[in-house]
Amino acid sequence: MWWIVFLGTFVWMEWAAWFLHKYVMHGFLWILHKDHHQRVKGRVFEWNDFFAVFFAVPSFLCILFDSIYNWPLLGAFGFGIMAYGFVYFLVHEVIIHRRIKSLKFSSNWYSKGVNAAHKVHHSVLEKEGAENFGMLVVPLKYFRLKSSKS
Ligand SMILES: [Zn+2]
Ligand SMILES: [Zn+2]
């Protein structure tokens, strides 16, 4: 059961991140997401990074309550959020936006696909009109591109 909750949370988080991105970040919290679309050169942190904290807090609390009261399924939920956050960070900050210059990855069909889809998301600099709000799951057409323009 632990693994079902853990993996279910991971999958659900992709949906939650998509929903948050489409309806909240490109909605009433655009003010925090804006600097991820209109980047200021040379700045290390973005207001957009606040959303990592937004997910880290409930994840931390679930794991904390599990360790105090021994509620393993709540812990599984917390670890699911944490695992998704880690993969999201790896794919979005490290592989796509290359924010950690010393970490380099050779590209493969998957990274090329998500990269192409996310670059299309960034081609719109404004709140309205963007597409591809998902991160790990993107439309299949991006995996069929022979070469991705980045
Ligand atoms: Zn966006
Ligand atoms: Zn981005």
CSV table of C-alpha atoms and ligand atoms in Angstrom, one decimal:
chain,number,residue,atom,x,y,z
A,1,MET,CA,0.0,0.0,0.0
A,2,TRP,CA,2.9,2.4,0.8
A,3,TRP,CA,4.2,2.2,-2.7
A,4,ILE,CA,0.8,2.6,-4.3
A,5,VAL,CA,0.3,5.8,-2.3
A,6,PHE,CA,3.8,7.0,-3.1
A,7,LEU,CA,3.6,6.3,-6.8
A,8,GLY,CA,0.0,7.6,-7.0
A,9,THR,CA,1.1,10.8,-5.3
A,10,PHE,CA,3.9,11.2,-7.9
A,11,VAL,CA,1.5,10.8,-10.8
A,12,TRP,CA,-1.1,13.1,-9.1
A,13,MET,CA,1.6,15.7,-8.6
A,14,GLU,CA,2.1,16.0,-12.4
A,15,TRP,CA,-1.5,16.8,-12.6
A,16,ALA,CA,-1.4,19.2,-9.6
A,17,ALA,CA,1.7,21.0,-11.1
A,18,TRP,CA,-0.1,21.3,-14.5
A,19,PHE,CA,-3.2,22.7,-12.8
A,20,LEU,CA,-1.2,25.1,-10.7
A,21,HIS,CA,0.8,26.3,-13.7
A,22,LYS,CA,-2.2,26.7,-16.0
A,23,TYR,CA,-4.8,28.2,-13.6
A,24,VAL,CA,-2.8,29.8,-10.8
A,25,MET,CA,0.7,30.7,-12.1
A,26,HIS,CA,-0.8,32.0,-15.3
A,27,GLY,CA,-3.8,33.3,-13.3
A,28,PHE,CA,-3.9,35.3,-10.1
A,29,LEU,CA,-0.3,34.4,-9.1
A,30,TRP,CA,1.2,35.5,-12.4
A,31,ILE,CA,3.0,38.2,-10.4
A,32,LEU,CA,5.2,35.4,-9.0
A,33,HIS,CA,5.6,33.4,-12.3
A,34,LYS,CA,6.2,36.4,-14.5
A,35,ASP,CA,9.9,36.6,-14.0
A,36,HIS,CA,10.2,33.0,-15.2
A,37,HIS,CA,8.9,34.1,-18.5
A,38,GLN,CA,10.6,37.4,-18.6
A,39,ARG,CA,13.9,36.5,-17.2
A,40,VAL,CA,16.3,39.1,-15.7
A,41,LYS,CA,19.8,38.2,-16.8
A,42,GLY,CA,22.4,37.5,-14.1
A,43,ARG,CA,19.9,37.0,-11.3
A,44,VAL,CA,20.2,33.6,-9.5
A,45,PHE,CA,16.8,33.3,-8.0
A,46,GLU,CA,13.4,34.1,-9.4
A,47,TRP,CA,10.1,34.9,-7.7
A,48,ASN,CA,8.9,31.8,-9.4
A,49,ASP,CA,11.1,29.6,-7.1
A,50,PHE,CA,8.6,30.4,-4.4
A,51,PHE,CA,6.5,27.6,-5.8
A,52,ALA,CA,9.1,25.1,-4.8
A,53,VAL,CA,8.5,26.2,-1.2
A,54,PHE,CA,4.8,25.9,-1.8
A,55,PHE,CA,5.2,22.2,-2.4
A,56,ALA,CA,8.0,21.6,0.1
A,57,VAL,CA,6.1,22.7,3.1
A,58,PRO,CA,3.2,20.2,2.9
A,59,SER,CA,5.7,17.5,1.9
A,60,PHE,CA,7.8,18.2,4.9
A,61,LEU,CA,4.9,18.3,7.3
A,62,CYS,CA,3.5,14.9,6.1
A,63,ILE,CA,6.9,13.3,6.6
A,64,LEU,CA,7.3,15.0,10.0
A,65,PHE,CA,3.8,13.8,11.2
A,66,ASP,CA,4.6,10.3,10.0
A,67,SER,CA,7.8,10.3,12.0
A,68,ILE,CA,6.1,11.6,15.2
A,69,TYR,CA,2.8,9.7,15.1
A,70,ASN,CA,3.7,6.8,12.8
A,71,TRP,CA,1.3,7.4,9.9
A,72,PRO,CA,3.1,5.7,7.1
A,73,LEU,CA,0.6,6.5,4.4
A,74,LEU,CA,0.8,10.2,5.2
A,75,GLY,CA,4.5,9.7,5.0
A,76,ALA,CA,4.1,8.0,1.6
A,77,PHE,CA,2.2,11.0,0.4
A,78,GLY,CA,4.9,13.4,1.6
A,79,PHE,CA,7.7,11.3,0.0
A,80,GLY,CA,5.7,11.2,-3.2
A,81,ILE,CA,5.5,15.0,-3.3
A,82,MET,CA,9.2,15.2,-2.5
A,83,ALA,CA,10.2,12.7,-5.2
A,84,TYR,CA,8.1,14.6,-7.8
A,85,GLY,CA,9.7,17.9,-6.6
A,86,PHE,CA,13.2,16.4,-7.0
A,87,VAL,CA,12.4,15.1,-10.6
A,88,TYR,CA,10.8,18.4,-11.5
A,89,PHE,CA,13.8,20.3,-10.3
A,90,LEU,CA,16.1,18.0,-12.3
A,91,VAL,CA,14.1,18.2,-15.5
A,92,HIS,CA,13.0,21.9,-15.3
A,93,GLU,CA,15.9,23.7,-13.6
A,94,VAL,CA,18.9,21.5,-14.5
A,95,ILE,CA,18.1,19.8,-17.8
A,96,ILE,CA,15.9,22.4,-19.5
A,97,HIS,CA,17.0,25.8,-18.1
A,98,ARG,CA,20.5,24.6,-17.2
A,99,ARG,CA,20.6,26.7,-14.0
A,100,ILE,CA,23.4,24.6,-12.5
A,101,LYS,CA,26.1,25.0,-15.0
A,102,SER,CA,28.4,22.3,-13.6
A,103,LEU,CA,25.8,19.6,-14.1
A,104,LYS,CA,25.7,18.4,-17.7
A,105,PHE,CA,23.5,15.7,-19.2
A,106,SER,CA,23.7,14.2,-22.6
A,107,SER,CA,20.3,14.5,-24.3
A,108,ASN,CA,18.1,11.6,-25.2
A,109,TRP,CA,14.7,11.3,-26.8
A,110,TYR,CA,12.9,12.1,-23.6
A,111,SER,CA,14.9,15.2,-22.6
A,112,LYS,CA,14.6,16.5,-26.2
A,113,GLY,CA,10.9,16.0,-26.1
A,114,VAL,CA,10.2,17.8,-22.8
A,115,ASN,CA,12.7,20.5,-23.7
A,116,ALA,CA,11.0,21.2,-27.0
A,117,ALA,CA,7.6,21.3,-25.4
A,118,HIS,CA,8.8,23.6,-22.6
A,119,LYS,CA,10.6,26.0,-25.0
A,120,VAL,CA,7.2,26.3,-26.8
A,121,HIS,CA,5.7,27.2,-23.4
A,122,HIS,CA,8.4,29.9,-23.0
A,123,SER,CA,7.9,31.3,-26.5
A,124,VAL,CA,5.0,33.3,-25.0
A,125,LEU,CA,6.3,35.9,-22.6
A,126,GLU,CA,2.9,37.0,-21.3
A,127,LYS,CA,0.3,35.6,-19.0
A,128,GLU,CA,-2.1,34.7,-21.8
A,129,GLY,CA,-1.7,32.4,-24.7
A,130,ALA,CA,0.9,29.9,-23.6
A,131,GLU,CA,0.6,26.1,-24.1
A,132,ASN,CA,2.2,23.0,-22.6
A,133,PHE,CA,1.7,23.6,-18.9
A,134,GLY,CA,2.7,20.0,-18.0
A,135,MET,CA,6.3,19.2,-17.2
A,136,LEU,CA,7.0,15.4,-17.3
A,137,VAL,CA,4.1,14.6,-19.5
A,138,VAL,CA,3.9,16.6,-22.8
A,139,PRO,CA,2.1,16.0,-26.1
A,140,LEU,CA,3.4,13.0,-28.0
A,141,LYS,CA,4.2,15.2,-31.1
A,142,TYR,CA,7.3,16.6,-29.3
A,143,PHE,CA,8.8,13.2,-29.1
A,144,ARG,CA,8.5,12.7,-32.8
A,145,LEU,CA,10.5,15.8,-33.8
A,146,LYS,CA,13.7,14.7,-35.4
A,147,SER,CA,15.8,17.6,-34.0
A,148,SER,CA,14.7,19.9,-31.3
A,149,LYS,CA,15.5,23.6,-31.5
A,150,SER,CA,16.4,24.9,-28.1
B,1,ZN,ZN,4.5,29.4,-17.4
B,2,ZN,ZN,10.6,27.1,-17.5
